[in-house]
Amino acid sequence: MNTSLDTLPRLAVLATGGTIAGQAGDASRTAGYKAGVVGVDKLLEAVPALGSVARIHAEQIASIDSKDMTPALWTTLSRRIDALLAQDDIDGVVVTHGTDTLEETAYLLHLTVKSAKPVVLTAAMRPSSALSADGPLNLLNALTVAASRQAAGQGVLIAFNNLIHSAREVTKTSTYAVDAFRSPEAGALGFVQDGRVDFQRTVVRPHTLASEFTVPQDWPMVEIVASYAGVSRVPVDALVGAGVKGIVLAGTGNGSMSSTLAQAFADAIGRGVAVVRSSRVGSGHVMRNGAAPDDALGTVSAGTLNPYKARVLLQLALARGVSDAPGLQRIFETY
Ligand code: ASP
């Protein structure tokens, strides 16, 4: 690690809220707190060791619980990151975020940021006021990863609980545990511990500079519908009536759906709605023409993307003007 202060990397820390900036009245509480209330300056002050990792420029982009993240805020965040990374005096960006929608924001940035400089997201499962809060070490590790040469060109990364994940693969897998984030199909990219960054593998699919997507100003309406025992077609029909442009199926098993939903989706497709099949299972992939006949139905398979990430990709594809099933299938097989 670099020790001379004026040669340390220059990193921007963009805070958006979340539990990492959460506060409870009682240190023994790890639930029932308010997320997104502690400002970025206080978060940084709590970790004096950050000063020996990087020179920091901090910005408060938002102060929200990430359950309230919006596409409009994604547009602001992605553009701000691009603007900062275009500056010669910024070597990388760290984003602090809530855990609830972290995987969606991370994948959105992975596909829209136009820079090879490191972008690392981090978060916390316990509020900043808690005994054994996990935020300070996650923040230190995120800056350590963003300051490392190996992180460049790897797309958007997540530093969480000593692991480094790719934005494409990572997902929240626990409602309370400090090791809440996993990459179920591909595994983590590497680890970060005590100042050491160790990548074990790299990202294969295109992202950032190689991605065809730019962040939209206007976001197409895309919603998610699950299949389950006894599901009715009411949600699909209501969404079509509301003018939805795309629907992602959180299907059973390998992206299958009840006969009732299959008919509702066929009708929706007939009215110009794009339908993507993903799975509610949590790991594994959805095969084209596997558990449902995509060719006959006009549907698209999401591969290994979970429903929430498939929604992000479908929104970007539709915003780019791609809405036919073959064009969308190419996109889902590429990204
Ligand atoms: N509700 C919080 C959020 O996503 C949860 C967290 O950050 O852990 O903002």
mmCIF file of N, CA, C and O and ligand atoms in Angstrom, residues 16-22 33 35-36 64-68 97-102 123-127 134 160 172 175 181, ligand 1:
data_model
loop_
_atom_site.group_PDB
_atom_site.id
_atom_site.type_symbol
_atom_site.label_atom_id
_atom_site.label_comp_id
_atom_site.label_asym_id
_atom_site.label_seq_id
_atom_site.Cartn_x
_atom_site.Cartn_y
_atom_site.Cartn_z
ATOM 1 N N THR A 16 -25.581 7.333 -0.337
ATOM 2 C CA THR A 16 -27.005 7.362 -0.725
ATOM 3 C C THR A 16 -27.934 7.017 0.443
ATOM 4 O O THR A 16 -29.146 7.050 0.275
ATOM 5 N N GLY A 17 -27.377 6.632 1.593
ATOM 6 C CA GLY A 17 -28.217 6.254 2.737
ATOM 7 C C GLY A 17 -28.036 4.797 3.099
ATOM 8 O O GLY A 17 -26.937 4.267 3.029
ATOM 9 N N GLY A 18 -29.118 4.129 3.504
ATOM 10 C CA GLY A 18 -29.044 2.711 3.866
ATOM 11 C C GLY A 18 -28.732 2.492 5.331
ATOM 12 O O GLY A 18 -28.529 3.449 6.110
ATOM 13 N N THR A 19 -28.663 1.236 5.713
ATOM 14 C CA THR A 19 -28.368 0.868 7.103
ATOM 15 C C THR A 19 -26.965 1.278 7.507
ATOM 16 O O THR A 19 -26.698 1.564 8.667
ATOM 17 N N ILE A 20 -26.051 1.317 6.532
ATOM 18 C CA ILE A 20 -24.683 1.757 6.851
ATOM 19 C C ILE A 20 -24.734 3.164 7.460
ATOM 20 O O ILE A 20 -23.899 3.517 8.281
ATOM 21 N N ALA A 21 -25.737 3.943 7.079
ATOM 22 C CA ALA A 21 -25.956 5.278 7.632
ATOM 23 C C ALA A 21 -27.173 5.289 8.556
ATOM 24 O O ALA A 21 -27.818 6.314 8.753
ATOM 25 N N GLY A 22 -27.471 4.136 9.131
ATOM 26 C CA GLY A 22 -28.638 4.018 10.001
ATOM 27 C C GLY A 22 -28.296 4.265 11.456
ATOM 28 O O GLY A 22 -27.142 4.150 11.865
ATOM 29 N N TYR A 33 -34.455 0.286 13.428
ATOM 30 C CA TYR A 33 -33.732 1.558 13.402
ATOM 31 C C TYR A 33 -34.186 2.359 12.176
ATOM 32 O O TYR A 33 -34.943 1.859 11.350
ATOM 33 N N ALA A 35 -32.958 3.960 8.688
ATOM 34 C CA ALA A 35 -31.852 3.918 7.717
ATOM 35 C C ALA A 35 -31.622 5.302 7.121
ATOM 36 O O ALA A 35 -32.539 6.126 7.055
ATOM 37 N N GLY A 36 -30.381 5.548 6.689
ATOM 38 C CA GLY A 36 -30.079 6.739 5.889
ATOM 39 C C GLY A 36 -30.122 8.056 6.632
ATOM 40 O O GLY A 36 -30.455 9.081 6.038
ATOM 41 N N ILE A 64 -31.542 7.921 1.764
ATOM 42 C CA ILE A 64 -32.765 7.117 1.709
ATOM 43 C C ILE A 64 -32.527 5.694 2.214
ATOM 44 O O ILE A 64 -31.401 5.200 2.252
ATOM 45 N N ASP A 65 -33.605 5.066 2.593
ATOM 46 C CA ASP A 65 -33.640 3.617 2.761
ATOM 47 C C ASP A 65 -33.715 3.076 1.330
ATOM 48 O O ASP A 65 -34.559 3.525 0.540
ATOM 49 N N SER A 66 -32.852 2.131 0.982
ATOM 50 C CA SER A 66 -32.764 1.756 -0.442
ATOM 51 C C SER A 66 -34.001 1.036 -0.961
ATOM 52 O O SER A 66 -34.134 0.822 -2.162
ATOM 53 N N LYS A 67 -34.945 0.705 -0.066
ATOM 54 C CA LYS A 67 -36.228 0.185 -0.572
ATOM 55 C C LYS A 67 -36.933 1.261 -1.393
ATOM 56 O O LYS A 67 -37.796 0.971 -2.203
ATOM 57 N N ASP A 68 -36.529 2.526 -1.172
ATOM 58 C CA ASP A 68 -37.133 3.646 -1.896
ATOM 59 C C ASP A 68 -36.256 4.140 -3.050
ATOM 60 O O ASP A 68 -36.480 5.244 -3.567
ATOM 61 N N HIS A 97 -24.632 2.400 0.188
ATOM 62 C CA HIS A 97 -25.990 2.101 -0.299
ATOM 63 C C HIS A 97 -26.683 1.205 0.725
ATOM 64 O O HIS A 97 -26.026 0.505 1.503
ATOM 65 N N GLY A 98 -27.988 1.172 0.697
ATOM 66 C CA GLY A 98 -28.713 0.182 1.490
ATOM 67 C C GLY A 98 -28.576 -1.197 0.872
ATOM 68 O O GLY A 98 -28.335 -1.326 -0.335
ATOM 69 N N THR A 99 -28.745 -2.226 1.699
ATOM 70 C CA THR A 99 -28.569 -3.585 1.170
ATOM 71 C C THR A 99 -29.776 -4.058 0.355
ATOM 72 O O THR A 99 -29.646 -4.949 -0.483
ATOM 73 N N ASP A 100 -30.961 -3.460 0.601
ATOM 74 C CA ASP A 100 -32.182 -4.033 0.020
ATOM 75 C C ASP A 100 -32.196 -4.038 -1.505
ATOM 76 O O ASP A 100 -32.640 -5.009 -2.122
ATOM 77 N N THR A 101 -31.768 -2.950 -2.117
ATOM 78 C CA THR A 101 -31.761 -2.902 -3.590
ATOM 79 C C THR A 101 -30.350 -2.707 -4.134
ATOM 80 O O THR A 101 -30.184 -2.316 -5.290
ATOM 81 N N LEU A 102 -29.361 -3.008 -3.308
ATOM 82 C CA LEU A 102 -27.969 -2.817 -3.733
ATOM 83 C C LEU A 102 -27.681 -3.561 -5.035
ATOM 84 O O LEU A 102 -27.027 -3.041 -5.939
ATOM 85 N N ALA A 123 -22.159 -1.523 1.843
ATOM 86 C CA ALA A 123 -23.381 -1.361 2.625
ATOM 87 C C ALA A 123 -23.137 -1.982 3.999
ATOM 88 O O ALA A 123 -21.999 -2.317 4.340
ATOM 89 N N ALA A 124 -24.194 -2.133 4.765
ATOM 90 C CA ALA A 124 -24.063 -2.772 6.080
ATOM 91 C C ALA A 124 -25.379 -3.421 6.456
ATOM 92 O O ALA A 124 -26.442 -2.982 6.013
ATOM 93 N N MET A 125 -25.292 -4.448 7.258
ATOM 94 C CA MET A 125 -26.499 -5.109 7.756
ATOM 95 C C MET A 125 -26.905 -4.561 9.113
ATOM 96 O O MET A 125 -28.028 -4.744 9.552
ATOM 97 N N ARG A 126 -25.932 -3.938 9.805
ATOM 98 C CA ARG A 126 -26.235 -3.384 11.136
ATOM 99 C C ARG A 126 -26.072 -1.875 11.095
ATOM 100 O O ARG A 126 -25.122 -1.374 10.477
ATOM 101 N N PRO A 127 -26.953 -1.131 11.782
ATOM 102 C CA PRO A 127 -26.848 0.330 11.759
ATOM 103 C C PRO A 127 -25.548 0.817 12.399
ATOM 104 O O PRO A 127 -24.905 0.087 13.165
ATOM 105 N N ASP A 134 -21.143 -3.439 11.167
ATOM 106 C CA ASP A 134 -20.288 -3.957 10.083
ATOM 107 C C ASP A 134 -19.940 -2.882 9.050
ATOM 108 O O ASP A 134 -19.061 -3.087 8.209
ATOM 109 N N PHE A 160 -18.098 -6.529 0.517
ATOM 110 C CA PHE A 160 -19.018 -6.783 1.626
ATOM 111 C C PHE A 160 -18.541 -7.983 2.421
ATOM 112 O O PHE A 160 -18.318 -9.054 1.854
ATOM 113 N N LYS A 172 -28.614 -10.405 -2.363
ATOM 114 C CA LYS A 172 -28.805 -10.459 -0.904
ATOM 115 C C LYS A 172 -29.503 -11.759 -0.558
ATOM 116 O O LYS A 172 -30.548 -12.084 -1.126
ATOM 117 N N THR A 175 -31.923 -11.921 5.602
ATOM 118 C CA THR A 175 -32.593 -10.720 6.104
ATOM 119 C C THR A 175 -31.829 -10.076 7.258
ATOM 120 O O THR A 175 -32.110 -8.941 7.619
ATOM 121 N N PHE A 181 -24.501 -11.232 1.572
ATOM 122 C CA PHE A 181 -24.363 -11.204 0.106
ATOM 123 C C PHE A 181 -23.591 -12.402 -0.436
ATOM 124 O O PHE A 181 -22.527 -12.754 0.073
HETATM 125 N N1 ASP B 1 -33.573 -1.066 4.509
HETATM 126 C C1 ASP B 1 -32.140 -0.866 4.458
HETATM 127 C C2 ASP B 1 -31.785 -0.286 3.096
HETATM 128 O O1 ASP B 1 -31.733 -1.026 2.145
HETATM 129 C C3 ASP B 1 -31.460 -2.161 4.692
HETATM 130 C C4 ASP B 1 -29.947 -2.107 4.687
HETATM 131 O O2 ASP B 1 -29.296 -1.190 4.232
HETATM 132 O O3 ASP B 1 -29.382 -3.091 5.173
HETATM 133 O O4 ASP B 1 -31.571 0.887 2.982
#
